PDB file of C-alpha atoms and ligand atoms in Angstrom:
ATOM      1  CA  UNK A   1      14.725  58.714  39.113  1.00  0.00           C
ATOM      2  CA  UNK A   2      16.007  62.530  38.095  1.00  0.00           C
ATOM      3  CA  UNK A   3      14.868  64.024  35.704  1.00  0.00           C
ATOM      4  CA  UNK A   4      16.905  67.361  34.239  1.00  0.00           C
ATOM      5  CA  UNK A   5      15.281  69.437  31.535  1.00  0.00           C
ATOM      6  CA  UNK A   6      17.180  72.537  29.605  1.00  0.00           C
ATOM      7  CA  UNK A   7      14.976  74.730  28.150  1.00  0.00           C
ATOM      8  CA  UNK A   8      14.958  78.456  27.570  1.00  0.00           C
ATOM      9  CA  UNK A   9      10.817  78.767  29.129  1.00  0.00           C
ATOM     10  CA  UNK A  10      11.527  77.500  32.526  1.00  0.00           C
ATOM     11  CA  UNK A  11       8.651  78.896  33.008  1.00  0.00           C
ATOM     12  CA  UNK A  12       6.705  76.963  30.770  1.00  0.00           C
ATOM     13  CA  UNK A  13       7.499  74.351  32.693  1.00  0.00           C
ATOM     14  CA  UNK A  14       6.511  74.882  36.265  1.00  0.00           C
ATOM     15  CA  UNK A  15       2.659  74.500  36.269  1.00  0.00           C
ATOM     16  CA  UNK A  16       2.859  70.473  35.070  1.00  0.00           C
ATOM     17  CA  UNK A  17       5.536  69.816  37.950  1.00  0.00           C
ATOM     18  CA  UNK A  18       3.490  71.474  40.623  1.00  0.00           C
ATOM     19  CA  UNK A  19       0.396  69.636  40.823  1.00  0.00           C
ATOM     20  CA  UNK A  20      -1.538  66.711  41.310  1.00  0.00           C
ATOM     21  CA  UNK A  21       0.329  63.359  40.146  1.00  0.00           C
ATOM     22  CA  UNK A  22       3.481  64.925  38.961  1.00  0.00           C
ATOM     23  CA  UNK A  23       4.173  66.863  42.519  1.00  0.00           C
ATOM     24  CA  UNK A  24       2.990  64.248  44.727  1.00  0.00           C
ATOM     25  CA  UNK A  25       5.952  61.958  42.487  1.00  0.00           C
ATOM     26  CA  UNK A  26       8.644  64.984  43.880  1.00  0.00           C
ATOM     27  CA  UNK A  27       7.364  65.598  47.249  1.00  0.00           C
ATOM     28  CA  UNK A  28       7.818  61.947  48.014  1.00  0.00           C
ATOM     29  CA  UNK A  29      11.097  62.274  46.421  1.00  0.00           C
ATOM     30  CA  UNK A  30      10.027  59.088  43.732  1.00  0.00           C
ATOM     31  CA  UNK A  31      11.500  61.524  40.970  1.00  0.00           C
ATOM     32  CA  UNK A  32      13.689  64.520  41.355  1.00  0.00           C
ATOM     33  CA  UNK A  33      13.067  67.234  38.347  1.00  0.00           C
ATOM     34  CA  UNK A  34      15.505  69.389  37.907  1.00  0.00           C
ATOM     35  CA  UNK A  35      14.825  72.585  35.260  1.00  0.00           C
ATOM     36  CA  UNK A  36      18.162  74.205  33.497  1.00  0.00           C
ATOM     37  CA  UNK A  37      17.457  78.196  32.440  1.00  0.00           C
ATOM     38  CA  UNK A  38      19.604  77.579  29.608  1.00  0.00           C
ATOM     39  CA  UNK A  39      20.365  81.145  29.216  1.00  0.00           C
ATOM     40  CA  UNK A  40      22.084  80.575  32.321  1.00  0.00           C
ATOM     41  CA  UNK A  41      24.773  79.188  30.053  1.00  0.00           C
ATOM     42  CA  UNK A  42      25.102  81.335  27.809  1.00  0.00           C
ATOM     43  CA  UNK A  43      28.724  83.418  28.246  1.00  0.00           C
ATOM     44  CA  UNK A  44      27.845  86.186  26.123  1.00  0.00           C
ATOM     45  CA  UNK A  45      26.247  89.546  27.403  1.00  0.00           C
ATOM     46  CA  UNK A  46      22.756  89.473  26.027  1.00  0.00           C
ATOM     47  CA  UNK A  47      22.441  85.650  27.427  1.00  0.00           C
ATOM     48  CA  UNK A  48      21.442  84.605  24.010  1.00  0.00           C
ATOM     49  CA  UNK A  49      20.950  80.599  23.227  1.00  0.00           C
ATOM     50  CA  UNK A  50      20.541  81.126  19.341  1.00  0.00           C
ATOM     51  CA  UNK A  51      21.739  82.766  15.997  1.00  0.00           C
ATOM     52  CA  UNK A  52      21.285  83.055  12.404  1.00  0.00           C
ATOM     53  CA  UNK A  53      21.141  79.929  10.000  1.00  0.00           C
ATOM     54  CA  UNK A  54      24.493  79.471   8.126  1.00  0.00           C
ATOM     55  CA  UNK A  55      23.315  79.499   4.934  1.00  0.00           C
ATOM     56  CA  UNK A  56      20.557  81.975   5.327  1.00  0.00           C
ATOM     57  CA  UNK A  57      16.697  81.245   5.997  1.00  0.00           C
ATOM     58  CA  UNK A  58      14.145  81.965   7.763  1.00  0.00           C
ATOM     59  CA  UNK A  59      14.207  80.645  11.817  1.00  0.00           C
ATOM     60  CA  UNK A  60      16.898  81.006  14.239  1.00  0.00           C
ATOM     61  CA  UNK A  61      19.078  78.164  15.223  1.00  0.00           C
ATOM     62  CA  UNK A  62      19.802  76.925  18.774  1.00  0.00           C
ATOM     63  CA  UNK A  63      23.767  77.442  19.397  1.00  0.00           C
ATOM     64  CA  UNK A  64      25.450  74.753  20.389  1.00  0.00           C
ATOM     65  CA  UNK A  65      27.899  76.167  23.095  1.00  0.00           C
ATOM     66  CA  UNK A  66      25.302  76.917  26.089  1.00  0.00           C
ATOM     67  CA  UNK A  67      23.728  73.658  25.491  1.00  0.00           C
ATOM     68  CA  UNK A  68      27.768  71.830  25.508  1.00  0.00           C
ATOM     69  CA  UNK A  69      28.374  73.872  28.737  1.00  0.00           C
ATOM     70  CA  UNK A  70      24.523  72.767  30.331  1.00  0.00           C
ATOM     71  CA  UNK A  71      25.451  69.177  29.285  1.00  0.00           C
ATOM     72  CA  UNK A  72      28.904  69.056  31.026  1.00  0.00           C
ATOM     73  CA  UNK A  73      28.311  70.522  33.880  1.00  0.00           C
ATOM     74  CA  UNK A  74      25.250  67.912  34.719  1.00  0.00           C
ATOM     75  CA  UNK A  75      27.332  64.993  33.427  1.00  0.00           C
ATOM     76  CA  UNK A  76      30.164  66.328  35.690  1.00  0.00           C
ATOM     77  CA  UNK A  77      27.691  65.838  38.287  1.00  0.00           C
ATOM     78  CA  UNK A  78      26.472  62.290  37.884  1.00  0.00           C
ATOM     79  CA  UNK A  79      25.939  59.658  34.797  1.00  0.00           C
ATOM     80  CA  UNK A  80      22.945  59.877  32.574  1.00  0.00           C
ATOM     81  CA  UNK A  81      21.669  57.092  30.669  1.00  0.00           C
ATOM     82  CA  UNK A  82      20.207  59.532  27.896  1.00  0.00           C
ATOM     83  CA  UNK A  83      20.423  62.649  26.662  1.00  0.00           C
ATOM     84  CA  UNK A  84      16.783  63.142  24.958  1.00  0.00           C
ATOM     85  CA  UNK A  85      16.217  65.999  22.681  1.00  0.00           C
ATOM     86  CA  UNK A  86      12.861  66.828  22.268  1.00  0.00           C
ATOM     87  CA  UNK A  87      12.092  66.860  18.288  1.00  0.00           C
ATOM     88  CA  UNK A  88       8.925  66.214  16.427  1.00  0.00           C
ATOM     89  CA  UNK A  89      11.086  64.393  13.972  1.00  0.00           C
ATOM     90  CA  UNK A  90      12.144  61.920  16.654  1.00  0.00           C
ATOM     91  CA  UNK A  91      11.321  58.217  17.449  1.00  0.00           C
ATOM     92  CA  UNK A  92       7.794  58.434  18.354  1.00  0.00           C
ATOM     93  CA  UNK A  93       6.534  58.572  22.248  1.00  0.00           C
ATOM     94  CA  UNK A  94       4.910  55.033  22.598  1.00  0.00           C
ATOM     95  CA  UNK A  95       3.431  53.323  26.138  1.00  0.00           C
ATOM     96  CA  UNK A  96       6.667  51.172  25.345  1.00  0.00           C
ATOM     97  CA  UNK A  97       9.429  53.605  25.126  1.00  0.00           C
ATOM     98  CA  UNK A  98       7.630  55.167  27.870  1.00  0.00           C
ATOM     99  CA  UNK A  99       7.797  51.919  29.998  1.00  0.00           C
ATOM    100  CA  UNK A 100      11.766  51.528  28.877  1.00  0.00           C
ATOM    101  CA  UNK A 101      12.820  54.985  29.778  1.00  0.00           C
ATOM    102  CA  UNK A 102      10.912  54.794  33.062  1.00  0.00           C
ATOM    103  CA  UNK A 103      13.561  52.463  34.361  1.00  0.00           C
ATOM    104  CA  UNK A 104      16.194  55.055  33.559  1.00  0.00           C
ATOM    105  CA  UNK A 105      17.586  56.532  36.585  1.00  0.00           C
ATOM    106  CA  UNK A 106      18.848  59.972  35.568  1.00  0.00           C
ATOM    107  CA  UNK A 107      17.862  61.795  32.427  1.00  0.00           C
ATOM    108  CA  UNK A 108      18.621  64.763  30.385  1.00  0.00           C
ATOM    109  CA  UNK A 109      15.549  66.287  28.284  1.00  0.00           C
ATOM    110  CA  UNK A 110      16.458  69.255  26.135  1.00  0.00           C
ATOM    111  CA  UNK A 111      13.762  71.398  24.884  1.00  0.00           C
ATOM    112  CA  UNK A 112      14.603  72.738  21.234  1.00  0.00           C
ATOM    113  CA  UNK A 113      12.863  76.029  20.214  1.00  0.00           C
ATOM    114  CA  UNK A 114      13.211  78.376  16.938  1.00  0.00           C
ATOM    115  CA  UNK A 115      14.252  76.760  13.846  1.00  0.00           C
ATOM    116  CA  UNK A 116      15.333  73.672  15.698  1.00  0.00           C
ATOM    117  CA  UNK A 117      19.250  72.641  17.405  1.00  0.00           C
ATOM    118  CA  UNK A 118      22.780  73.107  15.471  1.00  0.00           C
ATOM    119  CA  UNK A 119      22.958  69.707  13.872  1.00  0.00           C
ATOM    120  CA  UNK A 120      26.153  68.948  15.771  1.00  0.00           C
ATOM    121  CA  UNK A 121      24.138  69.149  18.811  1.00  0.00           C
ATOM    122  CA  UNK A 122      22.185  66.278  17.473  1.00  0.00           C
ATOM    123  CA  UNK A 123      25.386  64.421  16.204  1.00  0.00           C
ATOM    124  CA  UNK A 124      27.393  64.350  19.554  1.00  0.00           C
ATOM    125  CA  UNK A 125      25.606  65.374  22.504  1.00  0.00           C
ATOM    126  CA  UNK A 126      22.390  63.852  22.554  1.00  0.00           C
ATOM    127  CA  UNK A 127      22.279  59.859  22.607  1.00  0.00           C
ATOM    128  CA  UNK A 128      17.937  59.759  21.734  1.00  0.00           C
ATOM    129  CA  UNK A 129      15.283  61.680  19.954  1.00  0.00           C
ATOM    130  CA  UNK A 130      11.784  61.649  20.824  1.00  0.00           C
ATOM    131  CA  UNK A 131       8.482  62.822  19.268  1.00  0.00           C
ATOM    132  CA  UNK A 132       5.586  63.450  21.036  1.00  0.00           C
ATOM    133  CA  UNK A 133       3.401  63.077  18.044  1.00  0.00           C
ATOM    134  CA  UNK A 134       3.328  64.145  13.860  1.00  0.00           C
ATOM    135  CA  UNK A 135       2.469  67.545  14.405  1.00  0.00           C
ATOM    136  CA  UNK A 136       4.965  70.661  15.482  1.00  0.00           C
ATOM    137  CA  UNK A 137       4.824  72.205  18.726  1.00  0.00           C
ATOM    138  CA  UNK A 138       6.132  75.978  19.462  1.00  0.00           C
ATOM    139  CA  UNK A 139       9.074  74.394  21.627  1.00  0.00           C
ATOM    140  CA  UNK A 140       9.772  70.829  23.062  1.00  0.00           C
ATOM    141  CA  UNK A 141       8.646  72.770  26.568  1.00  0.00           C
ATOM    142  CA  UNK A 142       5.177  70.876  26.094  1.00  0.00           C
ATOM    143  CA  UNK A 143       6.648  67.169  24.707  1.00  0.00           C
ATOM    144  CA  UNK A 144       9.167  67.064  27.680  1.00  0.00           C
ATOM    145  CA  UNK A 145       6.078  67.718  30.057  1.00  0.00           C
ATOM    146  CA  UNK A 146       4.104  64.881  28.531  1.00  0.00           C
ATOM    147  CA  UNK A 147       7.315  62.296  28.329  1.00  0.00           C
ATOM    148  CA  UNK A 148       8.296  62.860  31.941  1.00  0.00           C
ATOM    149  CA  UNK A 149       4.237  62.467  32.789  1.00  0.00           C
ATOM    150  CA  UNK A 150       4.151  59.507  30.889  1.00  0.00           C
ATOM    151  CA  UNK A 151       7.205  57.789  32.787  1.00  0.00           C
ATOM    152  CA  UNK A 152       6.809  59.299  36.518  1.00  0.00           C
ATOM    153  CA  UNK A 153       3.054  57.955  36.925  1.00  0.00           C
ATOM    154  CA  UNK A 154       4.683  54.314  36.125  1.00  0.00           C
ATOM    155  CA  UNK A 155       7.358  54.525  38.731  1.00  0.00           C
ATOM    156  CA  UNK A 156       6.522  52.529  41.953  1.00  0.00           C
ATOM    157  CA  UNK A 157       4.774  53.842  44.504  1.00  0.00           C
ATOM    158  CA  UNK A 158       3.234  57.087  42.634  1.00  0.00           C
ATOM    159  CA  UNK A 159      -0.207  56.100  41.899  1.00  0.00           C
ATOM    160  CA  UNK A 160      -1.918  55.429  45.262  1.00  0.00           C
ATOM    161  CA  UNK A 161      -3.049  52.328  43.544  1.00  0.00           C
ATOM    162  CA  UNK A 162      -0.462  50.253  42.413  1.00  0.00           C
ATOM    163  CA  UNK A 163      -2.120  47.619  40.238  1.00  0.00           C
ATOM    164  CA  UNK A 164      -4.000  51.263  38.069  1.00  0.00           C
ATOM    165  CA  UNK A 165      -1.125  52.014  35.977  1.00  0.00           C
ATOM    166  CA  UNK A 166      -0.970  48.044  34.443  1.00  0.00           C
ATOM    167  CA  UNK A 167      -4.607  48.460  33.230  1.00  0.00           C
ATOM    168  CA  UNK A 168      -3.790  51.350  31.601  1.00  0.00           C
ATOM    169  CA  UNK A 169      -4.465  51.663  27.985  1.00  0.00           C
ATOM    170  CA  UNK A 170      -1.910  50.062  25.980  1.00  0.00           C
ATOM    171  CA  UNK A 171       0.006  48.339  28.975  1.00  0.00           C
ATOM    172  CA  UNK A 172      -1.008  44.952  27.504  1.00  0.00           C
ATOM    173  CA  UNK A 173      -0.878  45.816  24.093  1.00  0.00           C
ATOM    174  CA  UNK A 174      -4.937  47.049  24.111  1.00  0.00           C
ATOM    175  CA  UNK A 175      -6.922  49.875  24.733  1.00  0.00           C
ATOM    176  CA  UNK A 176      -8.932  50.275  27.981  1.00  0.00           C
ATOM    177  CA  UNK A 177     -12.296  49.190  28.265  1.00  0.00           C
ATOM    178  CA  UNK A 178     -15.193  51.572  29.223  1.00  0.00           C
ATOM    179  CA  UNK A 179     -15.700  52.443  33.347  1.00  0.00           C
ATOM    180  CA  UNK A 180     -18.793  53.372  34.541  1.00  0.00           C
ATOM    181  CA  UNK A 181     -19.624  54.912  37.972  1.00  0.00           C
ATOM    182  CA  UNK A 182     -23.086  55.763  40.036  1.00  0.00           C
ATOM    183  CA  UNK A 183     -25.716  56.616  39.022  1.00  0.00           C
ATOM    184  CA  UNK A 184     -26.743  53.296  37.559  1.00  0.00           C
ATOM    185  CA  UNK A 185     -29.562  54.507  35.248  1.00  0.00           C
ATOM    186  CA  UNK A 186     -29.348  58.202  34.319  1.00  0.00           C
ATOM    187  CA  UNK A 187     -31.764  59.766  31.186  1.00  0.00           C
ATOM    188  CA  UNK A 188     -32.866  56.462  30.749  1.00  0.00           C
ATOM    189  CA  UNK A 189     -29.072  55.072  30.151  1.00  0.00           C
ATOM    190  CA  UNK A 190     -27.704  52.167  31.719  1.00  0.00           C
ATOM    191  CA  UNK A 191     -24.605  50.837  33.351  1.00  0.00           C
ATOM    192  CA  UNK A 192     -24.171  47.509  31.401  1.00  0.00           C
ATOM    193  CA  UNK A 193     -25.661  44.447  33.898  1.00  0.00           C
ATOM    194  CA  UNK A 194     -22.736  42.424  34.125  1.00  0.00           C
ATOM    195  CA  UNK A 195     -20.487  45.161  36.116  1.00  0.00           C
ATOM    196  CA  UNK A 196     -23.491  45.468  38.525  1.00  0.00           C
ATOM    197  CA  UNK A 197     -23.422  41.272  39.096  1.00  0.00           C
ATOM    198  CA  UNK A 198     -20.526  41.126  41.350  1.00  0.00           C
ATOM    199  CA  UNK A 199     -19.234  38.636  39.547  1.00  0.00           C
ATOM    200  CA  UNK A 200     -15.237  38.997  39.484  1.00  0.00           C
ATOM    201  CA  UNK A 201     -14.893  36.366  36.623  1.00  0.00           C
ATOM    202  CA  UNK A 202     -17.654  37.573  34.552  1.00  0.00           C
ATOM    203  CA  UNK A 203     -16.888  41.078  34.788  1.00  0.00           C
ATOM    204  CA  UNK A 204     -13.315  40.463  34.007  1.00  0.00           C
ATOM    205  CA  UNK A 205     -14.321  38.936  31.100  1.00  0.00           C
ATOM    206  CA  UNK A 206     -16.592  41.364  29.620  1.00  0.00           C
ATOM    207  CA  UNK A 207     -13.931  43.826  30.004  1.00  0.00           C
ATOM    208  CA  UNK A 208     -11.164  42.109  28.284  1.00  0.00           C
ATOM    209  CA  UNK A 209     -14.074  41.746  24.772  1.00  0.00           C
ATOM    210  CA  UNK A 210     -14.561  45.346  25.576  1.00  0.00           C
ATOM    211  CA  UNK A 211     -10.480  45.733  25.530  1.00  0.00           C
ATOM    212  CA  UNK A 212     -10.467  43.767  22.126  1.00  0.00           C
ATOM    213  CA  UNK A 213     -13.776  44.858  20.485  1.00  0.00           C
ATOM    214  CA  UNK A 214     -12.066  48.947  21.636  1.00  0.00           C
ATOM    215  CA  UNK A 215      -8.497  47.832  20.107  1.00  0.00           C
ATOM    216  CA  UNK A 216      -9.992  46.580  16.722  1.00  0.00           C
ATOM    217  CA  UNK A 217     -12.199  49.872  16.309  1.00  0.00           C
ATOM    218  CA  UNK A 218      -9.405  52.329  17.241  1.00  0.00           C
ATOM    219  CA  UNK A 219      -6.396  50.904  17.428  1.00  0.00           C
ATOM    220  CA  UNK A 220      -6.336  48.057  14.728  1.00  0.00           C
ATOM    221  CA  UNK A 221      -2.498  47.714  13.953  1.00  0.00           C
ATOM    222  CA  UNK A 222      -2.110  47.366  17.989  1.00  0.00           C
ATOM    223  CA  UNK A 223      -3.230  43.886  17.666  1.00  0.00           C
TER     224      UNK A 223
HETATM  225  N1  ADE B   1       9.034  69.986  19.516  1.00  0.00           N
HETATM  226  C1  ADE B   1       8.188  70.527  18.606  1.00  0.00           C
HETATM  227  N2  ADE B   1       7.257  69.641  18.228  1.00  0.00           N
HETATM  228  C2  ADE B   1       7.512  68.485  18.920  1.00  0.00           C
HETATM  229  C3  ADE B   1       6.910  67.210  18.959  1.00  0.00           C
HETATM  230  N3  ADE B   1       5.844  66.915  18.225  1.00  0.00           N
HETATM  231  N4  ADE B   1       7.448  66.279  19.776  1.00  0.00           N
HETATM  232  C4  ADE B   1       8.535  66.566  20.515  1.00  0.00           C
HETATM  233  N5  ADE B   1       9.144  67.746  20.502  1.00  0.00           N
HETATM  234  C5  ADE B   1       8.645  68.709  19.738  1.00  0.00           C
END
């Protein structure tokens, strides 16, 4: 999978591509990211990637121009299966979409910033919007992060173990049940018996009530 994002803070970008899950996906060259400086494509002499409102207003607006000649030049390159602006008015991020989009092989995230993109932007260059949640961001820097998270840790081969990511919250539809670890007893707390029984069936079904019981508490429409 690759993975190009245009933003204007490249460097807003580097520290969630540079460590742990996300670099270990890149250095064994699962995913390719790719980050576009998109004053880089801007022709005019103070590199700028956004003007006044038509109309007046507060906010500047993203100009569509830099962001046409980003887009071409990558789809010159190779084909992309979407061009994803990062909005908060989007579709909204689900373990789902996430799922769908991490079969994609090449992608195009833009990151919008100020008042938000020239709406022809939105009307022919970008195929899909996506939210990361009801609540506004300073840029789509942060959303693009957690999208490309959210699909690179399901790609084969990223999590050392394969069978971790399908008992992930919401991979089946429910929540995750509680984990426990050593020490067994601590303060006077326990670890509940049956995970301490060694028994595969029984634990597996205490975990799948703890799934449901989880789901119905917190997550209620899920089911
Ligand atoms: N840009 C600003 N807020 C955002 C959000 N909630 N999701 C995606 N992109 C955004």
């Amino acid at each position: 999978m690759r993975i190009d994002i245009i933003t204007c803070l490249p460097q807003l970008l580097e520290s969630p591509f540079s460590d742990s899950i996300l670099k270990r996906a890149q250095d064994k060259k699962i995913v390719e990211v790719v980050v576009h400086n998109l004053r880089a494509y801007s022709l005019d002499k103070h590199k700028s990637t956004d003007d006044y409102a038509f109309g007046g207003g507060a906010g500047m607006v993203m100009t569509i121009e830099p962001i046409h000649r980003c887009i071409s030049f990558l789809k010159n390159e190779r084909p992309y299966d979407e061009v994803i602006y990062m909005s908060p008015d989007g579709e909204l991020l689900t373990q789902a979409l996430a799922n769908q989009l991490s079969l994609k092989k090449n992608l195009i995230l833009l990151c919008g910033h100020y008042k938000g993109v020239d709406e022809r932007v939105r009307e022919h260059l970008i195929t899909r919007e996506i939210s990361i949640g009801d609540y506004v961001l300073s840029g789509g820097e942060l959303a693009a992060a957690v999208l490309s998270d959210a699909m690179i840790r399901l790609l084969p081969g990223v999590l050392n173990d394969e069978s971790s990511a399908l008992s992930d919250s919401f991979q089946d539809g429910l929540v995750a049940p509680p984990v426990y670890t050593r020490p067994a007893e601590f303060n006077g707390w326990k670890v509940p018996d049956v995970l301490l029984s060694g028994h595969e069936a029984k634990i597996n079904e205490w975990r799948h009530q703890e799934s449901v019981k989880r789901t119905e508490a917190r997550r209620p429409k899920l089911l």
